[in-house]
mmCIF file of C-alpha atoms in Angstrom:
data_model
loop_
_atom_site.group_PDB
_atom_site.id
_atom_site.type_symbol
_atom_site.label_atom_id
_atom_site.label_comp_id
_atom_site.label_asym_id
_atom_site.label_seq_id
_atom_site.Cartn_x
_atom_site.Cartn_y
_atom_site.Cartn_z
ATOM 1 C CA MET A 1309 -19.439 -9.693 -16.793
ATOM 2 C CA ASP A 1310 -19.759 -7.619 -13.508
ATOM 3 C CA ASP A 1311 -19.287 -3.976 -15.157
ATOM 4 C CA LYS A 1312 -18.784 -2.662 -11.630
ATOM 5 C CA LEU A 1313 -15.449 -3.966 -11.787
ATOM 6 C CA ILE A 1314 -13.361 -0.989 -12.115
ATOM 7 C CA LYS A 1315 -11.457 1.044 -9.825
ATOM 8 C CA ILE A 1316 -8.598 3.298 -9.298
ATOM 9 C CA PRO A 1317 -5.345 1.484 -8.161
ATOM 10 C CA ASP A 1318 -4.613 2.190 -4.482
ATOM 11 C CA THR A 1319 -1.696 4.234 -4.151
ATOM 12 C CA GLU A 1320 -0.438 2.703 -1.116
ATOM 13 C CA ASP A 1321 2.986 2.847 0.017
ATOM 14 C CA ASP A 1322 5.358 -0.331 0.542
ATOM 15 C CA LEU A 1323 3.147 -3.169 -0.396
ATOM 16 C CA THR A 1324 3.589 -6.855 -1.559
ATOM 17 C CA GLU A 1325 4.414 -10.033 0.339
ATOM 18 C CA SER A 1326 3.308 -13.540 -1.583
ATOM 19 C CA GLY A 1327 -0.178 -13.319 0.136
ATOM 20 C CA ASP A 1328 -0.799 -9.138 -0.763
ATOM 21 C CA ASP A 1329 -1.771 -7.676 -3.912
ATOM 22 C CA THR A 1330 0.859 -5.245 -5.440
ATOM 23 C CA ILE A 1331 0.245 -1.361 -6.256
ATOM 24 C CA ASP A 1332 3.004 -0.587 -8.504
ATOM 25 C CA GLU A 1333 5.555 -1.869 -10.487
ATOM 26 C CA GLN A 1334 3.228 -5.393 -10.564
ATOM 27 C CA PRO A 1335 1.470 -7.707 -13.009
ATOM 28 C CA LEU A 1336 -2.004 -6.097 -14.773
ATOM 29 C CA TYR A 1337 -4.817 -7.952 -15.327
ATOM 30 C CA GLU A 1338 -7.295 -7.555 -17.709
ATOM 31 C CA HIS A 1339 -11.015 -7.236 -16.526
ATOM 32 C CA PHE A 1340 -12.874 -5.552 -19.734
ATOM 33 C CA ARG A 1341 -11.984 -5.388 -23.352
ATOM 34 C CA PHE A 1342 -13.828 -3.611 -26.014
ATOM 35 C CA THR A 1343 -13.238 -3.109 -29.716
ATOM 36 C CA ALA A 1344 -14.386 0.098 -31.508
ATOM 37 C CA ASP A 1345 -16.314 -0.996 -34.487
ATOM 38 C CA LYS A 1346 -14.948 0.027 -37.824
ATOM 39 C CA ASN A 1347 -17.472 2.733 -38.627
ATOM 40 C CA GLN A 1348 -16.467 3.914 -35.092
ATOM 41 C CA SER A 1349 -16.397 7.900 -35.311
ATOM 42 C CA LEU A 1350 -13.917 9.829 -33.542
ATOM 43 C CA LEU A 1351 -15.144 10.046 -29.826
ATOM 44 C CA ARG A 1352 -13.302 10.650 -26.390
ATOM 45 C CA ILE A 1353 -12.368 7.642 -24.612
ATOM 46 C CA ASP A 1354 -14.437 8.273 -21.374
ATOM 47 C CA LYS A 1355 -17.368 9.054 -23.313
ATOM 48 C CA PHE A 1356 -16.590 5.505 -24.965
ATOM 49 C CA LEU A 1357 -16.603 3.859 -21.651
ATOM 50 C CA ILE A 1358 -19.114 5.916 -20.067
ATOM 51 C CA ASP A 1359 -21.786 4.126 -22.154
ATOM 52 C CA ARG A 1360 -20.207 0.528 -21.940
ATOM 53 C CA LEU A 1361 -19.995 0.324 -18.116
ATOM 54 C CA THR A 1362 -22.506 0.762 -16.115
ATOM 55 C CA HIS A 1363 -22.507 2.136 -12.348
ATOM 56 C CA ILE A 1364 -19.404 3.831 -13.270
ATOM 57 C CA SER A 1365 -19.222 7.551 -12.929
ATOM 58 C CA ARG A 1366 -17.148 9.542 -15.716
ATOM 59 C CA ASN A 1367 -15.343 11.124 -12.718
ATOM 60 C CA ARG A 1368 -14.091 7.503 -12.392
ATOM 61 C CA ILE A 1369 -13.099 6.566 -15.583
ATOM 62 C CA GLN A 1370 -10.922 9.594 -16.181
ATOM 63 C CA LEU A 1371 -9.345 9.321 -12.440
ATOM 64 C CA ALA A 1372 -8.373 5.308 -13.592
ATOM 65 C CA ALA A 1373 -6.844 6.635 -17.235
ATOM 66 C CA GLU A 1374 -4.665 9.097 -15.172
ATOM 67 C CA ALA A 1375 -3.537 5.980 -13.263
ATOM 68 C CA ASP A 1376 -2.351 4.138 -16.158
ATOM 69 C CA CYS A 1377 -5.141 1.757 -16.573
ATOM 70 C CA ILE A 1378 -6.923 2.288 -19.406
ATOM 71 C CA LEU A 1379 -4.958 0.919 -22.410
ATOM 72 C CA VAL A 1380 -5.595 0.847 -26.084
ATOM 73 C CA ASN A 1381 -3.911 -1.443 -28.390
ATOM 74 C CA GLY A 1382 -1.848 -2.208 -25.279
ATOM 75 C CA LYS A 1383 -0.554 1.318 -23.968
ATOM 76 C CA PRO A 1384 -2.090 3.398 -21.776
ATOM 77 C CA VAL A 1385 -3.983 6.597 -22.786
ATOM 78 C CA LYS A 1386 -5.079 9.745 -21.139
ATOM 79 C CA SER A 1387 -8.703 10.638 -20.796
ATOM 80 C CA ASN A 1388 -8.877 12.861 -23.862
ATOM 81 C CA TYR A 1389 -7.672 9.994 -26.294
ATOM 82 C CA ARG A 1390 -9.998 9.993 -28.996
ATOM 83 C CA ILE A 1391 -11.180 6.258 -30.228
ATOM 84 C CA LYS A 1392 -10.645 5.607 -33.655
ATOM 85 C CA PRO A 1393 -11.883 2.598 -36.002
ATOM 86 C CA LEU A 1394 -11.106 -1.279 -34.745
ATOM 87 C CA ASP A 1395 -9.486 0.447 -31.317
ATOM 88 C CA VAL A 1396 -8.728 -2.444 -28.687
ATOM 89 C CA VAL A 1397 -9.899 -1.100 -25.403
ATOM 90 C CA SER A 1398 -8.924 -2.766 -22.533
ATOM 91 C CA ILE A 1399 -9.448 -1.819 -18.487
ATOM 92 C CA VAL A 1400 -6.582 -3.751 -16.069
ATOM 93 C CA MET A 1401 -5.970 -3.416 -12.499
ATOM 94 C CA SER A 1402 -3.941 -4.548 -10.362
ATOM 95 C CA ARG A 1403 -5.455 -7.985 -9.140
ATOM 96 C CA PRO A 1404 -7.157 -10.978 -11.181
ATOM 97 C CA ARG A 1405 -10.837 -10.842 -11.352
ATOM 98 C CA TYR A 1406 -12.003 -12.627 -8.417
ATOM 99 C CA GLU A 1407 -12.632 -15.931 -8.385
ATOM 100 C CA THR A 1408 -14.716 -16.791 -5.693
ATOM 101 C CA GLU A 1409 -17.604 -14.405 -3.923
ATOM 102 C CA ILE A 1410 -15.788 -13.448 -0.624
ATOM 103 C CA LEU A 1411 -17.185 -14.940 2.255
ATOM 104 C CA PRO A 1412 -17.849 -13.216 5.445
ATOM 105 C CA GLU A 1413 -15.212 -14.379 8.297
ATOM 106 C CA ASP A 1414 -15.259 -13.881 11.881
ATOM 107 C CA ILE A 1415 -12.186 -12.347 12.179
ATOM 108 C CA PRO A 1416 -11.413 -9.759 14.972
ATOM 109 C CA LEU A 1417 -11.210 -5.940 14.123
ATOM 110 C CA ASN A 1418 -9.612 -3.391 15.537
ATOM 111 C CA ILE A 1419 -11.760 -0.358 14.978
ATOM 112 C CA VAL A 1420 -10.520 2.746 16.013
ATOM 113 C CA TYR A 1421 -13.503 4.849 14.038
ATOM 114 C CA GLU A 1422 -16.755 3.897 12.101
ATOM 115 C CA ASP A 1423 -19.735 5.941 10.911
ATOM 116 C CA ASP A 1424 -21.824 5.368 8.232
ATOM 117 C CA TYR A 1425 -19.321 6.276 5.429
ATOM 118 C CA LEU A 1426 -16.150 4.879 6.258
ATOM 119 C CA LEU A 1427 -14.409 3.166 8.915
ATOM 120 C CA VAL A 1428 -10.935 2.974 10.120
ATOM 121 C CA VAL A 1429 -8.852 0.099 11.358
ATOM 122 C CA ASN A 1430 -5.553 -0.803 12.833
ATOM 123 C CA LYS A 1431 -4.313 -3.558 11.123
ATOM 124 C CA PRO A 1432 -2.482 -6.165 13.252
ATOM 125 C CA ALA A 1433 0.917 -7.700 11.285
ATOM 126 C CA GLY A 1434 0.223 -11.081 9.829
ATOM 127 C CA LEU A 1435 -3.078 -10.480 8.218
ATOM 128 C CA VAL A 1436 -3.153 -10.009 4.483
ATOM 129 C CA VAL A 1437 -5.619 -7.394 3.711
ATOM 130 C CA HIS A 1438 -6.605 -8.443 0.277
ATOM 131 C CA PRO A 1439 -7.949 -11.949 -1.127
ATOM 132 C CA GLY A 1440 -5.513 -13.220 -4.374
ATOM 133 C CA HIS A 1441 -2.684 -15.117 -5.031
ATOM 134 C CA GLY A 1442 -3.834 -18.366 -3.267
ATOM 135 C CA ASN A 1443 -5.012 -16.178 -0.455
ATOM 136 C CA TYR A 1444 -8.539 -15.801 -1.061
ATOM 137 C CA THR A 1445 -9.772 -16.481 2.692
ATOM 138 C CA GLY A 1446 -8.608 -14.888 5.994
ATOM 139 C CA THR A 1447 -8.306 -11.605 5.025
ATOM 140 C CA LEU A 1448 -8.871 -8.218 5.952
ATOM 141 C CA VAL A 1449 -11.697 -7.955 3.273
ATOM 142 C CA ASN A 1450 -13.081 -11.434 4.625
ATOM 143 C CA ALA A 1451 -13.482 -9.498 8.076
ATOM 144 C CA LEU A 1452 -15.323 -6.651 6.811
ATOM 145 C CA ALA A 1453 -17.828 -8.851 4.851
ATOM 146 C CA PHE A 1454 -18.549 -10.179 8.116
ATOM 147 C CA HIS A 1455 -18.633 -6.455 9.851
ATOM 148 C CA LEU A 1456 -20.874 -5.158 7.272
ATOM 149 C CA LYS A 1457 -22.926 -8.143 6.823
ATOM 150 C CA ASP A 1458 -25.988 -6.465 7.645
ATOM 151 C CA ASP A 1459 -25.403 -3.089 5.661
ATOM 152 C CA ALA A 1460 -27.187 -3.969 2.501
ATOM 153 C CA THR A 1461 -24.940 -0.883 0.625
ATOM 154 C CA PHE A 1462 -21.968 -2.728 1.283
ATOM 155 C CA ASP A 1463 -21.074 -5.423 -1.097
ATOM 156 C CA PRO A 1464 -17.518 -6.956 -0.572
ATOM 157 C CA SER A 1465 -17.045 -8.354 -3.892
ATOM 158 C CA ASP A 1466 -17.681 -4.727 -5.500
ATOM 159 C CA PRO A 1467 -14.042 -2.913 -6.128
ATOM 160 C CA ALA A 1468 -16.348 0.158 -5.850
ATOM 161 C CA VAL A 1469 -16.383 0.091 -1.817
ATOM 162 C CA GLY A 1470 -14.085 -1.189 0.715
ATOM 163 C CA LEU A 1471 -10.045 -0.745 0.972
ATOM 164 C CA VAL A 1472 -8.985 2.392 -0.401
ATOM 165 C CA HIS A 1473 -5.269 1.862 0.029
ATOM 166 C CA ARG A 1474 -3.299 -1.393 1.157
ATOM 167 C CA ILE A 1475 -0.140 -2.088 3.160
ATOM 168 C CA ASP A 1476 2.035 -5.447 3.589
ATOM 169 C CA LYS A 1477 0.951 -8.391 5.176
ATOM 170 C CA ASP A 1478 3.804 -8.024 7.723
ATOM 171 C CA THR A 1479 3.318 -4.215 7.970
ATOM 172 C CA SER A 1480 0.884 -3.062 10.609
ATOM 173 C CA GLY A 1481 -1.163 -0.011 11.178
ATOM 174 C CA LEU A 1482 -3.810 2.472 9.640
ATOM 175 C CA LEU A 1483 -5.971 1.942 7.234
ATOM 176 C CA VAL A 1484 -9.421 3.714 5.467
ATOM 177 C CA ILE A 1485 -12.249 1.545 4.221
ATOM 178 C CA ALA A 1486 -14.985 3.754 2.018
ATOM 179 C CA LYS A 1487 -18.913 2.017 2.728
ATOM 180 C CA ARG A 1488 -20.252 3.772 -0.322
ATOM 181 C CA PRO A 1489 -18.744 4.045 -3.994
ATOM 182 C CA ASP A 1490 -18.642 8.223 -3.812
ATOM 183 C CA ILE A 1491 -16.931 8.151 -0.757
ATOM 184 C CA LYS A 1492 -14.161 5.436 -2.240
ATOM 185 C CA THR A 1493 -13.765 7.690 -5.096
ATOM 186 C CA HIS A 1494 -13.277 10.948 -3.131
ATOM 187 C CA LEU A 1495 -10.643 9.430 -0.667
ATOM 188 C CA GLY A 1496 -9.076 7.595 -3.694
ATOM 189 C CA LYS A 1497 -8.826 11.049 -5.280
ATOM 190 C CA GLN A 1498 -6.986 12.531 -2.081
ATOM 191 C CA PHE A 1499 -4.539 9.518 -2.023
ATOM 192 C CA PHE A 1500 -4.097 9.978 -5.626
ATOM 193 C CA ASN A 1501 -3.168 13.582 -5.136
ATOM 194 C CA LYS A 1502 -1.109 13.047 -1.804
ATOM 195 C CA THR A 1503 -3.123 15.381 0.159
ATOM 196 C CA THR A 1504 -3.431 12.752 2.877
ATOM 197 C CA GLN A 1505 -1.294 12.780 6.006
ATOM 198 C CA ARG A 1506 0.070 9.342 6.550
ATOM 199 C CA LYS A 1507 3.628 8.461 8.634
ATOM 200 C CA TYR A 1508 5.441 5.091 9.280
ATOM 201 C CA TRP A 1509 7.912 4.038 12.286
ATOM 202 C CA THR A 1510 10.251 2.251 11.817
ATOM 203 C CA VAL A 1511 13.347 0.323 13.540
ATOM 204 C CA ALA A 1512 16.319 0.317 10.527
ATOM 205 C CA TRP A 1513 19.753 -1.086 11.025
ATOM 206 C CA GLY A 1514 21.968 1.679 11.777
ATOM 207 C CA ILE A 1515 22.699 5.073 12.454
ATOM 208 C CA PRO A 1516 21.560 7.735 9.338
ATOM 209 C CA LYS A 1517 24.331 10.028 9.328
ATOM 210 C CA GLU A 1518 21.874 12.998 9.420
ATOM 211 C CA MET A 1519 19.156 13.439 11.847
ATOM 212 C CA GLU A 1520 16.476 13.957 8.882
ATOM 213 C CA GLY A 1521 16.388 13.518 4.996
ATOM 214 C CA ARG A 1522 15.096 12.932 1.805
ATOM 215 C CA ILE A 1523 15.760 9.538 -0.101
ATOM 216 C CA GLU A 1524 14.661 10.120 -3.811
ATOM 217 C CA GLY A 1525 15.389 7.182 -6.475
ATOM 218 C CA ASN A 1526 13.435 5.580 -8.994
ATOM 219 C CA ILE A 1527 11.540 1.810 -7.997
ATOM 220 C CA GLY A 1528 10.813 -0.834 -10.210
ATOM 221 C CA ARG A 1529 10.863 -4.330 -10.471
ATOM 222 C CA ASP A 1530 14.300 -6.167 -9.689
ATOM 223 C CA PRO A 1531 15.368 -7.588 -12.818
ATOM 224 C CA HIS A 1532 17.153 -10.601 -11.061
ATOM 225 C CA ASP A 1533 14.600 -11.346 -8.525
ATOM 226 C CA ARG A 1534 10.911 -10.513 -9.588
ATOM 227 C CA LEU A 1535 9.679 -10.684 -6.176
ATOM 228 C CA GLN A 1536 11.585 -7.447 -4.979
ATOM 229 C CA MET A 1537 12.065 -4.085 -5.969
ATOM 230 C CA THR A 1538 14.669 -1.875 -6.521
ATOM 231 C CA VAL A 1539 15.821 1.358 -6.806
ATOM 232 C CA PHE A 1540 17.327 2.394 -10.464
ATOM 233 C CA THR A 1541 19.907 5.244 -10.691
ATOM 234 C CA ASP A 1542 19.753 6.124 -14.092
ATOM 235 C CA GLY A 1543 16.410 7.754 -14.008
ATOM 236 C CA GLU A 1544 14.998 5.736 -17.045
ATOM 237 C CA GLN A 1545 13.829 2.638 -15.272
ATOM 238 C CA GLY A 1546 11.130 2.598 -12.334
ATOM 239 C CA LYS A 1547 8.884 5.097 -11.197
ATOM 240 C CA PRO A 1548 9.871 8.337 -9.422
ATOM 241 C CA ALA A 1549 9.898 7.861 -5.908
ATOM 242 C CA VAL A 1550 10.451 10.249 -2.570
ATOM 243 C CA THR A 1551 10.654 9.229 0.999
ATOM 244 C CA HIS A 1552 11.312 11.688 3.882
ATOM 245 C CA TYR A 1553 12.907 10.183 7.332
ATOM 246 C CA THR A 1554 13.875 11.804 10.438
ATOM 247 C CA THR A 1555 15.702 10.057 13.500
ATOM 248 C CA LEU A 1556 13.487 9.806 16.798
ATOM 249 C CA GLU A 1557 15.658 7.828 18.344
ATOM 250 C CA ARG A 1558 19.514 5.855 18.149
ATOM 251 C CA LEU A 1559 19.706 2.815 19.760
ATOM 252 C CA GLY A 1560 23.258 1.620 19.456
ATOM 253 C CA TYR A 1561 23.154 -0.389 16.370
ATOM 254 C CA VAL A 1562 19.589 0.362 15.232
ATOM 255 C CA SER A 1563 17.442 3.614 14.680
ATOM 256 C CA LEU A 1564 14.034 4.231 15.507
ATOM 257 C CA LEU A 1565 12.656 6.697 12.166
ATOM 258 C CA GLU A 1566 9.693 8.144 11.126
ATOM 259 C CA CYS A 1567 9.262 8.492 7.538
ATOM 260 C CA ARG A 1568 6.921 10.157 5.227
ATOM 261 C CA LEU A 1569 6.009 9.243 1.762
ATOM 262 C CA GLU A 1570 5.778 11.412 -0.676
ATOM 263 C CA THR A 1571 4.833 9.142 -3.343
ATOM 264 C CA GLY A 1572 3.279 5.615 -2.945
ATOM 265 C CA ARG A 1573 5.293 2.881 -4.864
ATOM 266 C CA THR A 1574 5.581 -0.581 -3.830
ATOM 267 C CA HIS A 1575 7.961 -1.260 -0.635
ATOM 268 C CA GLN A 1576 8.993 2.340 -0.983
ATOM 269 C CA ILE A 1577 10.126 2.339 2.636
ATOM 270 C CA ARG A 1578 11.444 -0.766 2.546
ATOM 271 C CA VAL A 1579 13.443 -0.486 -0.611
ATOM 272 C CA HIS A 1580 14.552 3.362 -0.244
ATOM 273 C CA LEU A 1581 15.918 2.805 3.422
ATOM 274 C CA LYS A 1582 18.183 -0.393 1.818
ATOM 275 C CA TYR A 1583 19.267 2.207 -0.739
ATOM 276 C CA LEU A 1584 20.232 4.557 1.947
ATOM 277 C CA GLY A 1585 22.323 1.731 3.776
ATOM 278 C CA HIS A 1586 19.839 1.094 6.521
ATOM 279 C CA PRO A 1587 17.256 -1.767 5.468
ATOM 280 C CA VAL A 1588 14.501 -2.403 8.102
ATOM 281 C CA PHE A 1589 15.300 -4.743 10.821
ATOM 282 C CA ASN A 1590 14.061 -8.288 10.533
ATOM 283 C CA ASP A 1591 13.003 -7.354 6.398
ATOM 284 C CA ALA A 1592 13.645 -10.727 5.561
ATOM 285 C CA ARG A 1593 13.130 -9.793 1.588
ATOM 286 C CA TYR A 1594 15.632 -6.838 1.833
ATOM 287 C CA GLY A 1595 18.558 -8.023 4.077
ATOM 288 C CA GLY A 1596 17.303 -6.885 7.371
ATOM 289 C CA ASN A 1597 16.884 -10.335 9.142
ATOM 290 C CA GLN A 1598 20.705 -10.381 8.925
ATOM 291 C CA ILE A 1599 22.790 -9.244 11.576
ATOM 292 C CA LEU A 1600 24.435 -6.030 10.038
ATOM 293 C CA LYS A 1601 25.509 -3.930 12.546
ATOM 294 C CA GLY A 1602 27.410 -4.458 15.935
ATOM 295 C CA GLN A 1603 29.734 -7.052 17.375
ATOM 296 C CA THR A 1604 30.589 -10.214 16.274
ATOM 297 C CA PHE A 1605 30.946 -12.078 19.801
ATOM 298 C CA SER A 1606 28.712 -14.693 20.762
ATOM 299 C CA LYS A 1607 26.688 -12.429 23.388
ATOM 300 C CA TYR A 1608 25.911 -10.020 20.774
ATOM 301 C CA GLN A 1609 24.590 -12.169 18.320
ATOM 302 C CA GLN A 1610 22.257 -14.347 20.795
ATOM 303 C CA PHE A 1611 20.934 -10.699 21.848
ATOM 304 C CA VAL A 1612 19.939 -10.050 18.396
ATOM 305 C CA ARG A 1613 18.670 -12.938 17.522
ATOM 306 C CA ASN A 1614 16.364 -12.556 20.402
ATOM 307 C CA CYS A 1615 15.314 -9.187 18.989
ATOM 308 C CA PHE A 1616 14.231 -11.060 15.634
ATOM 309 C CA ALA A 1617 12.044 -13.330 17.868
ATOM 310 C CA VAL A 1618 10.626 -10.585 19.723
ATOM 311 C CA CYS A 1619 9.588 -9.343 16.303
ATOM 312 C CA PRO A 1620 9.595 -11.786 13.697
ATOM 313 C CA ARG A 1621 8.481 -9.328 11.009
ATOM 314 C CA GLN A 1622 9.821 -6.500 9.305
ATOM 315 C CA ALA A 1623 9.673 -3.781 11.956
ATOM 316 C CA LEU A 1624 7.150 -1.502 10.048
ATOM 317 C CA HIS A 1625 3.895 0.367 11.412
ATOM 318 C CA ALA A 1626 1.868 3.042 9.278
ATOM 319 C CA LYS A 1627 1.168 4.472 12.679
ATOM 320 C CA THR A 1628 -0.509 8.263 11.381
ATOM 321 C CA LEU A 1629 -3.314 8.601 8.770
ATOM 322 C CA GLY A 1630 -4.978 11.969 8.175
ATOM 323 C CA PHE A 1631 -7.406 13.228 5.381
ATOM 324 C CA ILE A 1632 -10.758 14.959 4.663
ATOM 325 C CA HIS A 1633 -13.957 13.374 5.522
ATOM 326 C CA PRO A 1634 -15.648 13.329 2.121
ATOM 327 C CA ALA A 1635 -19.016 13.713 3.105
ATOM 328 C CA THR A 1636 -18.710 16.164 6.280
ATOM 329 C CA GLY A 1637 -15.780 18.110 5.053
ATOM 330 C CA GLU A 1638 -14.036 17.493 8.465
ATOM 331 C CA MET A 1639 -10.060 16.995 8.714
ATOM 332 C CA MET A 1640 -10.008 13.498 10.276
ATOM 333 C CA PHE A 1641 -6.606 12.758 12.166
ATOM 334 C CA PHE A 1642 -5.581 9.211 13.504
ATOM 335 C CA ASP A 1643 -2.552 8.184 15.607
ATOM 336 C CA SER A 1644 -1.965 4.540 16.716
ATOM 337 C CA GLU A 1645 0.147 2.976 19.443
ATOM 338 C CA LEU A 1646 3.120 0.783 17.932
ATOM 339 C CA PRO A 1647 2.171 -2.735 18.169
ATOM 340 C CA ASP A 1648 3.486 -4.899 21.177
ATOM 341 C CA ASP A 1649 6.430 -6.775 19.294
ATOM 342 C CA MET A 1650 7.741 -3.554 17.998
ATOM 343 C CA ARG A 1651 7.483 -1.808 21.434
ATOM 344 C CA GLU A 1652 9.419 -4.905 23.059
ATOM 345 C CA LEU A 1653 11.843 -4.317 20.268
ATOM 346 C CA ILE A 1654 12.405 -0.704 21.055
ATOM 347 C CA ASN A 1655 12.344 -1.454 24.815
ATOM 348 C CA LYS A 1656 15.469 -4.279 24.388
ATOM 349 C CA TRP A 1657 17.712 -1.758 22.524
ATOM 350 C CA THR A 1658 16.757 1.234 24.644
ATOM 351 C CA ASN A 1659 17.737 -1.352 27.912
ATOM 352 C CA TYR A 1660 20.831 -2.317 25.367
ATOM 353 C CA VAL A 1661 21.788 1.153 24.822
ATOM 354 C CA ASN A 1662 21.209 2.186 28.557
ATOM 355 C CA ASN A 1663 23.082 -0.798 30.053
ATOM 356 C CA LYS A 1664 25.770 -1.699 27.918
ATOM 357 C CA GLU A 1665 25.760 -5.075 28.692
ATOM 358 C CA ILE A 1666 26.622 -6.417 25.736
#
């Protein structure tokens, strides 16, 4: 086994298409297993693991425990758990172990910032970020392997470097990538502690009653459809999730919203907006690809179908990203332009409102 294959799970927001890895409420894959000796003395689990996992700091092990990635006898434990004789210790991750080496592929990258420690890219919609589940080529990670092929210290197959967080295949926007393990550890902690600054812009069906608001509701896997997440109102299922939204523009039967994540659950924005009654426009997984608001006559129906064609994916973009640079201590902030498909979609609805031709 490659002892470097331990990482803190990404805390990225609303992720999981069939080709993407999920972040929360997903199958977990065992990467390591250790069984304590029958004469094992009581010992903190972080000390137990540091002797068995090379190239991994105790701090990273502790953060992995905080993220419920360390199990004893099948149950998550914290780093102060004391190992007992014959305890079975597993380290789990949100993706299976790599079956093949990640090969460099010359895939264009929109790099908005790069230095010796990290880079920030603006990912286009349609690009899977991470190999897995049948997508072992053509991903952002393959593109990074090519871009950094001359960097002898960067191993694209080592989860201790690379993507710090992820977004859906069909969501566009900003991502930060770490070139060094200590940089990824530092950035991962910022995401885990929710000290990063991230805002998303989305076009959603309908007009929220309030110009701004807070959506709160536990998110977990839908028991009736394992490909979807859902909001549980009983407070006992799922994981706590909070999304803040601001209405930037009212455009007839849709709205342009800015969303800020207080937590980072799978598909969080998409699930919370559906729960609010305003699904993301053209979000096939959560019903936004149906004509949910507006008129019944054919001219309007054709207008909406034209809008679907203009933006043939969920209209969601990770617009801003802010964090403290791990090496310099400088506050870094990036703001990306909306991609062409979303800008054209907004323009069509703006013209609809202004001209009232439909």
